[in-house]
Amino acid sequence: MTYLAKVTVTYKESILDPKGEAINDALHRLGYSNVQSVEMGKYFELKVTGNGQPIEEQVDEMCDRLLANVNMETYQIKIVEVED
Amino acid sequence: MKFAVPVFPGSNCDYDMVNALRDILNVPADLVSAQATNLEGYDAVVLPGGFSYGDYLRSGAIARFSPVMAAVKDFAATGKPVLGICNGFQILTEAGLLPGTLQANRSAQFICQASELIIRNSRTMFTTAYENQTQISLPIAHGEGNYYCDAQTLAELRANHQIVFEYVDNPNGSIANIAGITNRQGNVLGMMPHPERAVETILGSTAGLGIFQSLLSHQREGAHA
């Protein structure tokens, strides 16, 4: 069984996001004055082979150890089965 | 006293560091591969600045898992000095050897300039050559030097005198103007400013020499004790 884990990493709410703010400003300059805020995050797709261990737990651990810095980031995981 | 300077793919201050140690301070220093698995025979480790592994994912996030970092962790646990400069500081936080995180600068700009610092703790093994509460100028050059930690960590840093350098004019948004901190034991120092770029009058400043001179006298005193 092969899985596709879709991981989104974003800053925690309390954390400043200067890149998101710069994009927000640029959108305003383009005339999109109704944009209230922009948050920039990271998106990962992991193709993972099933190994009998719970896949969610494994991806969760990968996020904690590498994909996100839990000091300042938070993450969401979606897992779907895909063709081998 | 013999220094190890680990080199990661993308390090770019490694030769400056080794030059400062060998040619200015006249102490032996080796460039050590990121693949090295032991640091036997060394008395101090300096993680140099640069963009290890292209800063992919987050600065320091990939370097942290290189083989040499396991050796650096063991080395630090023995109480010997570990200094991380700029990207080296970022690697130390990612590796959990120092608390907190270096975030993108508040201005979203890469900042390259001289920076005035206040010595907040001159009793660490890295800073005895400086007078406490005095001001020095060191170069900074970073895009992600904005130090962040939660309120509890900040309180601990203050209570244990782990804040060693503070910016006079905060250039990057760092919490509590932090430019450099130690671990609780005091043998691991991370700092964004570059002391290795301030070791020769002809290059504008010798204010960075004190860090290395402090380490050398720490080593001498240790040998006599």
PDB file of C-alpha atoms in Angstrom:
ATOM      1  CA  MET A   1       0.000   0.000   0.000  1.00  0.00           C
ATOM      2  CA  THR A   2       1.273   3.485  -0.894  1.00  0.00           C
ATOM      3  CA  TYR A   3       0.082   6.647   0.740  1.00  0.00           C
ATOM      4  CA  LEU A   4       0.332  10.287  -0.148  1.00  0.00           C
ATOM      5  CA  ALA A   5       0.765  12.481   2.896  1.00  0.00           C
ATOM      6  CA  LYS A   6      -0.071  16.129   2.261  1.00  0.00           C
ATOM      7  CA  VAL A   7       1.488  18.330   4.894  1.00  0.00           C
ATOM      8  CA  THR A   8       0.887  22.048   5.334  1.00  0.00           C
ATOM      9  CA  VAL A   9       3.187  23.954   7.679  1.00  0.00           C
ATOM     10  CA  THR A  10       2.245  27.461   8.807  1.00  0.00           C
ATOM     11  CA  TYR A  11       3.385  29.869  11.478  1.00  0.00           C
ATOM     12  CA  LYS A  12       1.652  29.798  14.819  1.00  0.00           C
ATOM     13  CA  GLU A  13      -0.709  32.716  15.271  1.00  0.00           C
ATOM     14  CA  SER A  14       1.587  34.648  17.593  1.00  0.00           C
ATOM     15  CA  ILE A  15       4.527  34.486  15.178  1.00  0.00           C
ATOM     16  CA  LEU A  16       5.433  37.339  12.891  1.00  0.00           C
ATOM     17  CA  ASP A  17       5.338  36.500   9.176  1.00  0.00           C
ATOM     18  CA  PRO A  18       7.321  39.210   7.345  1.00  0.00           C
ATOM     19  CA  LYS A  19       7.072  37.412   3.990  1.00  0.00           C
ATOM     20  CA  GLY A  20       3.300  37.184   4.264  1.00  0.00           C
ATOM     21  CA  GLU A  21       3.168  40.878   5.159  1.00  0.00           C
ATOM     22  CA  ALA A  22       5.312  41.795   2.151  1.00  0.00           C
ATOM     23  CA  ILE A  23       2.980  39.811  -0.141  1.00  0.00           C
ATOM     24  CA  ASN A  24      -0.024  41.454   1.489  1.00  0.00           C
ATOM     25  CA  ASP A  25       1.479  44.893   0.772  1.00  0.00           C
ATOM     26  CA  ALA A  26       2.202  43.914  -2.842  1.00  0.00           C
ATOM     27  CA  LEU A  27      -1.385  42.753  -3.370  1.00  0.00           C
ATOM     28  CA  HIS A  28      -2.608  46.090  -2.022  1.00  0.00           C
ATOM     29  CA  ARG A  29      -0.324  47.880  -4.495  1.00  0.00           C
ATOM     30  CA  LEU A  30      -1.902  45.808  -7.265  1.00  0.00           C
ATOM     31  CA  GLY A  31      -5.261  47.185  -6.208  1.00  0.00           C
ATOM     32  CA  TYR A  32      -6.617  44.240  -4.235  1.00  0.00           C
ATOM     33  CA  SER A  33      -7.502  46.453  -1.317  1.00  0.00           C
ATOM     34  CA  ASN A  34      -9.932  43.927   0.142  1.00  0.00           C
ATOM     35  CA  VAL A  35      -7.138  41.474   1.030  1.00  0.00           C
ATOM     36  CA  GLN A  36      -7.024  41.541   4.812  1.00  0.00           C
ATOM     37  CA  SER A  37      -3.958  39.417   5.436  1.00  0.00           C
ATOM     38  CA  VAL A  38      -1.620  36.892   3.836  1.00  0.00           C
ATOM     39  CA  GLU A  39      -0.050  33.985   5.615  1.00  0.00           C
ATOM     40  CA  MET A  40       2.753  32.194   3.803  1.00  0.00           C
ATOM     41  CA  GLY A  41       3.378  28.568   4.650  1.00  0.00           C
ATOM     42  CA  LYS A  42       4.988  25.468   3.197  1.00  0.00           C
ATOM     43  CA  TYR A  43       3.389  22.518   1.482  1.00  0.00           C
ATOM     44  CA  PHE A  44       4.894  19.035   1.269  1.00  0.00           C
ATOM     45  CA  GLU A  45       3.765  15.857  -0.447  1.00  0.00           C
ATOM     46  CA  LEU A  46       5.322  12.688   0.891  1.00  0.00           C
ATOM     47  CA  LYS A  47       4.864   9.424  -0.948  1.00  0.00           C
ATOM     48  CA  VAL A  48       5.164   6.777   1.732  1.00  0.00           C
ATOM     49  CA  THR A  49       5.138   2.989   1.559  1.00  0.00           C
ATOM     50  CA  GLY A  50       2.934   1.306   4.126  1.00  0.00           C
ATOM     51  CA  ASN A  51       5.020  -0.693   6.612  1.00  0.00           C
ATOM     52  CA  GLY A  52       2.403  -1.932   9.025  1.00  0.00           C
ATOM     53  CA  GLN A  53       2.940   0.979  11.420  1.00  0.00           C
ATOM     54  CA  PRO A  54       0.218   3.649  11.648  1.00  0.00           C
ATOM     55  CA  ILE A  55       1.016   6.062   8.831  1.00  0.00           C
ATOM     56  CA  GLU A  56      -0.421   9.127  10.615  1.00  0.00           C
ATOM     57  CA  GLU A  57       1.872   8.610  13.585  1.00  0.00           C
ATOM     58  CA  GLN A  58       4.900   8.278  11.348  1.00  0.00           C
ATOM     59  CA  VAL A  59       4.157  11.455   9.409  1.00  0.00           C
ATOM     60  CA  ASP A  60       3.351  13.255  12.653  1.00  0.00           C
ATOM     61  CA  GLU A  61       6.791  12.318  13.956  1.00  0.00           C
ATOM     62  CA  MET A  62       8.429  13.475  10.700  1.00  0.00           C
ATOM     63  CA  CYS A  63       6.713  16.840  11.113  1.00  0.00           C
ATOM     64  CA  ASP A  64       7.849  17.199  14.721  1.00  0.00           C
ATOM     65  CA  ARG A  65      11.410  16.211  13.951  1.00  0.00           C
ATOM     66  CA  LEU A  66      12.069  17.888  10.628  1.00  0.00           C
ATOM     67  CA  LEU A  67       9.300  19.385   8.506  1.00  0.00           C
ATOM     68  CA  ALA A  68       8.142  21.907  11.112  1.00  0.00           C
ATOM     69  CA  ASN A  69       9.895  23.806  13.861  1.00  0.00           C
ATOM     70  CA  VAL A  70       7.335  23.436  16.613  1.00  0.00           C
ATOM     71  CA  ASN A  71       8.719  26.486  18.427  1.00  0.00           C
ATOM     72  CA  MET A  72       7.085  28.696  15.845  1.00  0.00           C
ATOM     73  CA  GLU A  73       5.204  26.528  13.376  1.00  0.00           C
ATOM     74  CA  THR A  74       2.175  24.321  13.351  1.00  0.00           C
ATOM     75  CA  TYR A  75       1.187  21.684  10.779  1.00  0.00           C
ATOM     76  CA  GLN A  76      -1.762  19.854   9.266  1.00  0.00           C
ATOM     77  CA  ILE A  77      -1.609  16.402   7.726  1.00  0.00           C
ATOM     78  CA  LYS A  78      -3.922  14.806   5.167  1.00  0.00           C
ATOM     79  CA  ILE A  79      -3.259  11.240   4.108  1.00  0.00           C
ATOM     80  CA  VAL A  80      -4.740   9.539   1.038  1.00  0.00           C
ATOM     81  CA  GLU A  81      -4.119   6.123  -0.477  1.00  0.00           C
ATOM     82  CA  VAL A  82      -2.628   6.172  -3.970  1.00  0.00           C
ATOM     83  CA  GLU A  83      -1.795   3.644  -6.688  1.00  0.00           C
ATOM     84  CA  ASP A  84       1.548   1.934  -6.161  1.00  0.00           C
TER      85      ASP A  84
ATOM     86  CA  MET B   1      44.182  24.427  22.360  1.00  0.00           C
ATOM     87  CA  LYS B   2      42.920  22.890  19.152  1.00  0.00           C
ATOM     88  CA  PHE B   3      39.787  24.034  17.327  1.00  0.00           C
ATOM     89  CA  ALA B   4      37.504  22.070  15.000  1.00  0.00           C
ATOM     90  CA  VAL B   5      35.507  23.995  12.391  1.00  0.00           C
ATOM     91  CA  PRO B   6      32.835  21.728  10.857  1.00  0.00           C
ATOM     92  CA  VAL B   7      32.135  22.479   7.201  1.00  0.00           C
ATOM     93  CA  PHE B   8      28.654  21.849   5.818  1.00  0.00           C
ATOM     94  CA  PRO B   9      27.716  22.054   2.150  1.00  0.00           C
ATOM     95  CA  GLY B  10      26.959  25.779   1.884  1.00  0.00           C
ATOM     96  CA  SER B  11      29.108  26.997   4.797  1.00  0.00           C
ATOM     97  CA  ASN B  12      30.918  30.153   3.680  1.00  0.00           C
ATOM     98  CA  CYS B  13      32.590  31.604   6.772  1.00  0.00           C
ATOM     99  CA  ASP B  14      34.645  28.478   7.457  1.00  0.00           C
ATOM    100  CA  TYR B  15      37.881  29.787   5.952  1.00  0.00           C
ATOM    101  CA  ASP B  16      37.485  33.183   7.652  1.00  0.00           C
ATOM    102  CA  MET B  17      37.143  31.319  10.934  1.00  0.00           C
ATOM    103  CA  VAL B  18      40.173  29.116  10.392  1.00  0.00           C
ATOM    104  CA  ASN B  19      42.184  32.119   9.198  1.00  0.00           C
ATOM    105  CA  ALA B  20      41.326  34.064  12.335  1.00  0.00           C
ATOM    106  CA  LEU B  21      42.350  31.147  14.550  1.00  0.00           C
ATOM    107  CA  ARG B  22      45.519  30.092  12.730  1.00  0.00           C
ATOM    108  CA  ASP B  23      46.928  33.341  11.422  1.00  0.00           C
ATOM    109  CA  ILE B  24      45.782  35.898  13.965  1.00  0.00           C
ATOM    110  CA  LEU B  25      45.530  33.900  17.201  1.00  0.00           C
ATOM    111  CA  ASN B  26      48.229  31.355  16.307  1.00  0.00           C
ATOM    112  CA  VAL B  27      46.229  28.348  17.461  1.00  0.00           C
ATOM    113  CA  PRO B  28      45.753  25.114  15.510  1.00  0.00           C
ATOM    114  CA  ALA B  29      42.416  24.754  13.767  1.00  0.00           C
ATOM    115  CA  ASP B  30      41.104  22.097  11.372  1.00  0.00           C
ATOM    116  CA  LEU B  31      38.270  22.182   8.910  1.00  0.00           C
ATOM    117  CA  VAL B  32      36.213  19.070   9.693  1.00  0.00           C
ATOM    118  CA  SER B  33      33.798  17.399   7.299  1.00  0.00           C
ATOM    119  CA  ALA B  34      30.077  17.383   8.040  1.00  0.00           C
ATOM    120  CA  GLN B  35      30.374  13.608   7.616  1.00  0.00           C
ATOM    121  CA  ALA B  36      32.881  13.283  10.484  1.00  0.00           C
ATOM    122  CA  THR B  37      31.652  11.145  13.351  1.00  0.00           C
ATOM    123  CA  ASN B  38      34.068  12.051  16.085  1.00  0.00           C
ATOM    124  CA  LEU B  39      35.799  15.143  17.445  1.00  0.00           C
ATOM    125  CA  GLU B  40      38.430  13.466  19.555  1.00  0.00           C
ATOM    126  CA  GLY B  41      41.526  15.553  20.150  1.00  0.00           C
ATOM    127  CA  TYR B  42      39.737  18.902  19.868  1.00  0.00           C
ATOM    128  CA  ASP B  43      39.264  21.371  22.697  1.00  0.00           C
ATOM    129  CA  ALA B  44      36.657  23.594  21.080  1.00  0.00           C
ATOM    130  CA  VAL B  45      34.213  23.500  18.158  1.00  0.00           C
ATOM    131  CA  VAL B  46      33.146  26.499  16.084  1.00  0.00           C
ATOM    132  CA  LEU B  47      30.151  26.114  13.765  1.00  0.00           C
ATOM    133  CA  PRO B  48      30.734  28.693  11.039  1.00  0.00           C
ATOM    134  CA  GLY B  49      28.326  30.996   9.220  1.00  0.00           C
ATOM    135  CA  GLY B  50      26.898  30.428   5.779  1.00  0.00           C
ATOM    136  CA  PHE B  51      23.881  28.764   4.247  1.00  0.00           C
ATOM    137  CA  SER B  52      24.270  25.111   5.158  1.00  0.00           C
ATOM    138  CA  TYR B  53      22.305  22.850   2.807  1.00  0.00           C
ATOM    139  CA  GLY B  54      21.081  25.965   1.028  1.00  0.00           C
ATOM    140  CA  ASP B  55      18.964  26.935   4.054  1.00  0.00           C
ATOM    141  CA  TYR B  56      16.411  24.536   2.539  1.00  0.00           C
ATOM    142  CA  LEU B  57      13.362  23.920   4.709  1.00  0.00           C
ATOM    143  CA  ARG B  58      14.630  26.289   7.463  1.00  0.00           C
ATOM    144  CA  SER B  59      18.098  27.599   8.176  1.00  0.00           C
ATOM    145  CA  GLY B  60      20.013  24.924  10.078  1.00  0.00           C
ATOM    146  CA  ALA B  61      17.224  22.342   9.810  1.00  0.00           C
ATOM    147  CA  ILE B  62      19.102  19.911   7.572  1.00  0.00           C
ATOM    148  CA  ALA B  63      22.593  20.500   8.974  1.00  0.00           C
ATOM    149  CA  ARG B  64      21.288  19.446  12.334  1.00  0.00           C
ATOM    150  CA  PHE B  65      21.008  15.848  11.120  1.00  0.00           C
ATOM    151  CA  SER B  66      24.487  15.636   9.582  1.00  0.00           C
ATOM    152  CA  PRO B  67      26.804  13.083  11.245  1.00  0.00           C
ATOM    153  CA  VAL B  68      29.124  15.719  12.707  1.00  0.00           C
ATOM    154  CA  MET B  69      26.249  17.222  14.696  1.00  0.00           C
ATOM    155  CA  ALA B  70      25.820  13.994  16.663  1.00  0.00           C
ATOM    156  CA  ALA B  71      29.515  14.331  17.536  1.00  0.00           C
ATOM    157  CA  VAL B  72      29.012  18.023  18.431  1.00  0.00           C
ATOM    158  CA  LYS B  73      26.190  17.039  20.798  1.00  0.00           C
ATOM    159  CA  ASP B  74      28.435  14.523  22.563  1.00  0.00           C
ATOM    160  CA  PHE B  75      31.246  17.079  22.621  1.00  0.00           C
ATOM    161  CA  ALA B  76      28.978  19.725  24.174  1.00  0.00           C
ATOM    162  CA  ALA B  77      27.818  17.247  26.809  1.00  0.00           C
ATOM    163  CA  THR B  78      31.403  16.970  28.083  1.00  0.00           C
ATOM    164  CA  GLY B  79      31.328  20.684  28.934  1.00  0.00           C
ATOM    165  CA  LYS B  80      33.839  21.753  26.287  1.00  0.00           C
ATOM    166  CA  PRO B  81      33.150  24.988  24.408  1.00  0.00           C
ATOM    167  CA  VAL B  82      30.918  25.011  21.338  1.00  0.00           C
ATOM    168  CA  LEU B  83      30.475  28.314  19.513  1.00  0.00           C
ATOM    169  CA  GLY B  84      27.945  28.810  16.714  1.00  0.00           C
ATOM    170  CA  ILE B  85      28.169  31.948  14.625  1.00  0.00           C
ATOM    171  CA  CYS B  86      25.268  33.112  12.442  1.00  0.00           C
ATOM    172  CA  ASN B  87      24.225  29.940  10.574  1.00  0.00           C
ATOM    173  CA  GLY B  88      26.070  28.093  13.348  1.00  0.00           C
ATOM    174  CA  PHE B  89      23.683  29.675  15.873  1.00  0.00           C
ATOM    175  CA  GLN B  90      20.725  28.652  13.708  1.00  0.00           C
ATOM    176  CA  ILE B  91      22.028  25.069  13.592  1.00  0.00           C
ATOM    177  CA  LEU B  92      22.474  24.987  17.392  1.00  0.00           C
ATOM    178  CA  THR B  93      18.856  26.037  17.967  1.00  0.00           C
ATOM    179  CA  GLU B  94      17.557  23.516  15.427  1.00  0.00           C
ATOM    180  CA  ALA B  95      19.677  20.836  17.104  1.00  0.00           C
ATOM    181  CA  GLY B  96      18.192  21.689  20.497  1.00  0.00           C
ATOM    182  CA  LEU B  97      21.574  22.650  21.962  1.00  0.00           C
ATOM    183  CA  LEU B  98      20.226  26.163  22.477  1.00  0.00           C
ATOM    184  CA  PRO B  99      16.620  27.202  23.162  1.00  0.00           C
ATOM    185  CA  GLY B 100      14.478  29.269  20.789  1.00  0.00           C
ATOM    186  CA  THR B 101      14.525  29.888  17.056  1.00  0.00           C
ATOM    187  CA  LEU B 102      15.975  32.346  14.550  1.00  0.00           C
ATOM    188  CA  GLN B 103      13.153  33.724  12.424  1.00  0.00           C
ATOM    189  CA  ALA B 104      13.167  35.925   9.334  1.00  0.00           C
ATOM    190  CA  ASN B 105      14.206  39.513  10.066  1.00  0.00           C
ATOM    191  CA  ARG B 106      11.252  41.734  10.867  1.00  0.00           C
ATOM    192  CA  SER B 107      12.059  43.939   7.850  1.00  0.00           C
ATOM    193  CA  ALA B 108      12.147  40.871   5.552  1.00  0.00           C
ATOM    194  CA  GLN B 109      15.513  42.228   4.334  1.00  0.00           C
ATOM    195  CA  PHE B 110      18.966  40.705   4.486  1.00  0.00           C
ATOM    196  CA  ILE B 111      20.945  42.951   6.830  1.00  0.00           C
ATOM    197  CA  CYS B 112      24.686  43.417   6.382  1.00  0.00           C
ATOM    198  CA  GLN B 113      26.160  46.130   8.604  1.00  0.00           C
ATOM    199  CA  ALA B 114      28.220  46.909  11.694  1.00  0.00           C
ATOM    200  CA  SER B 115      26.203  46.346  14.815  1.00  0.00           C
ATOM    201  CA  GLU B 116      26.675  47.779  18.297  1.00  0.00           C
ATOM    202  CA  LEU B 117      26.396  45.189  21.062  1.00  0.00           C
ATOM    203  CA  ILE B 118      26.351  45.322  24.839  1.00  0.00           C
ATOM    204  CA  ILE B 119      28.168  42.588  26.744  1.00  0.00           C
ATOM    205  CA  ARG B 120      25.541  41.380  29.201  1.00  0.00           C
ATOM    206  CA  ASN B 121      27.522  38.554  30.727  1.00  0.00           C
ATOM    207  CA  SER B 122      31.316  38.746  30.791  1.00  0.00           C
ATOM    208  CA  ARG B 123      31.637  35.713  33.048  1.00  0.00           C
ATOM    209  CA  THR B 124      31.118  33.049  30.404  1.00  0.00           C
ATOM    210  CA  MET B 125      34.131  31.145  29.059  1.00  0.00           C
ATOM    211  CA  PHE B 126      33.624  33.096  25.813  1.00  0.00           C
ATOM    212  CA  THR B 127      33.542  36.613  27.226  1.00  0.00           C
ATOM    213  CA  THR B 128      35.956  37.045  30.145  1.00  0.00           C
ATOM    214  CA  ALA B 129      38.207  39.226  27.961  1.00  0.00           C
ATOM    215  CA  TYR B 130      35.454  41.872  27.855  1.00  0.00           C
ATOM    216  CA  GLU B 131      34.321  44.239  30.589  1.00  0.00           C
ATOM    217  CA  ASN B 132      30.745  43.610  31.643  1.00  0.00           C
ATOM    218  CA  GLN B 133      28.113  46.032  30.291  1.00  0.00           C
ATOM    219  CA  THR B 134      30.554  47.538  27.785  1.00  0.00           C
ATOM    220  CA  GLN B 135      29.776  48.121  24.139  1.00  0.00           C
ATOM    221  CA  ILE B 136      31.516  46.556  21.159  1.00  0.00           C
ATOM    222  CA  SER B 137      30.883  46.687  17.431  1.00  0.00           C
ATOM    223  CA  LEU B 138      30.740  43.496  15.353  1.00  0.00           C
ATOM    224  CA  PRO B 139      29.525  42.891  11.800  1.00  0.00           C
ATOM    225  CA  ILE B 140      26.196  41.174  11.222  1.00  0.00           C
ATOM    226  CA  ALA B 141      25.085  39.618   7.919  1.00  0.00           C
ATOM    227  CA  HIS B 142      21.869  37.656   7.989  1.00  0.00           C
ATOM    228  CA  GLY B 143      18.332  37.322   6.699  1.00  0.00           C
ATOM    229  CA  GLU B 144      17.103  35.188   9.573  1.00  0.00           C
ATOM    230  CA  GLY B 145      18.523  36.557  12.808  1.00  0.00           C
ATOM    231  CA  ASN B 146      15.335  37.514  14.567  1.00  0.00           C
ATOM    232  CA  TYR B 147      15.602  35.537  17.796  1.00  0.00           C
ATOM    233  CA  TYR B 148      12.336  34.231  19.174  1.00  0.00           C
ATOM    234  CA  CYS B 149      11.451  32.194  22.242  1.00  0.00           C
ATOM    235  CA  ASP B 150       8.380  31.911  24.419  1.00  0.00           C
ATOM    236  CA  ALA B 151       7.946  33.965  27.592  1.00  0.00           C
ATOM    237  CA  GLN B 152       8.929  31.128  29.900  1.00  0.00           C
ATOM    238  CA  THR B 153      12.154  30.466  28.006  1.00  0.00           C
ATOM    239  CA  LEU B 154      12.984  34.172  28.042  1.00  0.00           C
ATOM    240  CA  ALA B 155      12.473  34.280  31.806  1.00  0.00           C
ATOM    241  CA  GLU B 156      14.821  31.314  32.185  1.00  0.00           C
ATOM    242  CA  LEU B 157      17.436  32.921  29.917  1.00  0.00           C
ATOM    243  CA  ARG B 158      17.338  36.027  32.101  1.00  0.00           C
ATOM    244  CA  ALA B 159      17.333  34.185  35.420  1.00  0.00           C
ATOM    245  CA  ASN B 160      20.354  32.091  34.417  1.00  0.00           C
ATOM    246  CA  HIS B 161      22.274  34.989  32.828  1.00  0.00           C
ATOM    247  CA  GLN B 162      22.276  33.195  29.470  1.00  0.00           C
ATOM    248  CA  ILE B 163      21.835  36.387  27.463  1.00  0.00           C
ATOM    249  CA  VAL B 164      25.408  37.317  26.560  1.00  0.00           C
ATOM    250  CA  PHE B 165      25.051  39.914  23.783  1.00  0.00           C
ATOM    251  CA  GLU B 166      22.275  42.433  23.219  1.00  0.00           C
ATOM    252  CA  TYR B 167      21.846  44.807  20.271  1.00  0.00           C
ATOM    253  CA  VAL B 168      21.923  48.502  21.117  1.00  0.00           C
ATOM    254  CA  ASP B 169      19.724  49.271  18.086  1.00  0.00           C
ATOM    255  CA  ASN B 170      17.742  46.124  17.413  1.00  0.00           C
ATOM    256  CA  PRO B 171      18.250  45.506  13.669  1.00  0.00           C
ATOM    257  CA  ASN B 172      16.096  42.430  13.119  1.00  0.00           C
ATOM    258  CA  GLY B 173      13.266  42.309  15.648  1.00  0.00           C
ATOM    259  CA  SER B 174      14.886  39.884  18.089  1.00  0.00           C
ATOM    260  CA  ILE B 175      13.000  39.426  21.314  1.00  0.00           C
ATOM    261  CA  ALA B 176      14.648  41.360  24.182  1.00  0.00           C
ATOM    262  CA  ASN B 177      17.291  42.650  21.691  1.00  0.00           C
ATOM    263  CA  ILE B 178      19.037  39.273  21.907  1.00  0.00           C
ATOM    264  CA  ALA B 179      22.138  38.868  19.712  1.00  0.00           C
ATOM    265  CA  GLY B 180      23.726  35.904  21.494  1.00  0.00           C
ATOM    266  CA  ILE B 181      22.875  33.370  24.208  1.00  0.00           C
ATOM    267  CA  THR B 182      24.468  30.426  25.960  1.00  0.00           C
ATOM    268  CA  ASN B 183      22.953  27.170  27.088  1.00  0.00           C
ATOM    269  CA  ARG B 184      22.235  26.782  30.768  1.00  0.00           C
ATOM    270  CA  GLN B 185      25.632  25.170  31.437  1.00  0.00           C
ATOM    271  CA  GLY B 186      27.366  28.078  29.732  1.00  0.00           C
ATOM    272  CA  ASN B 187      29.563  26.044  27.377  1.00  0.00           C
ATOM    273  CA  VAL B 188      27.494  26.482  24.206  1.00  0.00           C
ATOM    274  CA  LEU B 189      27.273  30.007  22.772  1.00  0.00           C
ATOM    275  CA  GLY B 190      25.236  31.005  19.734  1.00  0.00           C
ATOM    276  CA  MET B 191      25.541  34.505  18.285  1.00  0.00           C
ATOM    277  CA  MET B 192      24.401  36.177  15.075  1.00  0.00           C
ATOM    278  CA  PRO B 193      27.293  38.723  14.872  1.00  0.00           C
ATOM    279  CA  HIS B 194      30.559  37.631  13.281  1.00  0.00           C
ATOM    280  CA  PRO B 195      33.575  37.914  15.633  1.00  0.00           C
ATOM    281  CA  GLU B 196      35.812  36.187  13.060  1.00  0.00           C
ATOM    282  CA  ARG B 197      35.288  39.173  10.744  1.00  0.00           C
ATOM    283  CA  ALA B 198      36.572  41.584  13.399  1.00  0.00           C
ATOM    284  CA  VAL B 199      40.070  40.308  14.188  1.00  0.00           C
ATOM    285  CA  GLU B 200      42.315  42.657  12.194  1.00  0.00           C
ATOM    286  CA  THR B 201      42.698  46.432  12.368  1.00  0.00           C
ATOM    287  CA  ILE B 202      43.077  46.569   8.599  1.00  0.00           C
ATOM    288  CA  LEU B 203      39.593  45.075   8.274  1.00  0.00           C
ATOM    289  CA  GLY B 204      38.092  47.731  10.519  1.00  0.00           C
ATOM    290  CA  SER B 205      37.848  46.158  13.960  1.00  0.00           C
ATOM    291  CA  THR B 206      39.502  43.786  16.387  1.00  0.00           C
ATOM    292  CA  ALA B 207      36.529  43.652  18.753  1.00  0.00           C
ATOM    293  CA  GLY B 208      35.893  39.997  17.930  1.00  0.00           C
ATOM    294  CA  LEU B 209      39.257  38.787  19.221  1.00  0.00           C
ATOM    295  CA  GLY B 210      38.032  38.804  22.817  1.00  0.00           C
ATOM    296  CA  ILE B 211      35.810  35.768  22.230  1.00  0.00           C
ATOM    297  CA  PHE B 212      38.744  33.610  21.179  1.00  0.00           C
ATOM    298  CA  GLN B 213      41.142  35.114  23.741  1.00  0.00           C
ATOM    299  CA  SER B 214      38.584  34.326  26.449  1.00  0.00           C
ATOM    300  CA  LEU B 215      38.469  30.700  25.298  1.00  0.00           C
ATOM    301  CA  LEU B 216      42.260  30.476  25.248  1.00  0.00           C
ATOM    302  CA  SER B 217      42.588  31.789  28.802  1.00  0.00           C
ATOM    303  CA  HIS B 218      39.751  29.494  29.913  1.00  0.00           C
ATOM    304  CA  GLN B 219      41.741  26.573  28.517  1.00  0.00           C
ATOM    305  CA  ARG B 220      44.990  27.729  30.204  1.00  0.00           C
ATOM    306  CA  GLU B 221      43.298  28.128  33.575  1.00  0.00           C
ATOM    307  CA  GLY B 222      41.725  24.700  33.171  1.00  0.00           C
ATOM    308  CA  ALA B 223      45.147  23.186  32.502  1.00  0.00           C
ATOM    309  CA  HIS B 224      46.571  24.705  35.703  1.00  0.00           C
ATOM    310  CA  ALA B 225      43.626  23.780  37.884  1.00  0.00           C
TER     311      ALA B 225
END
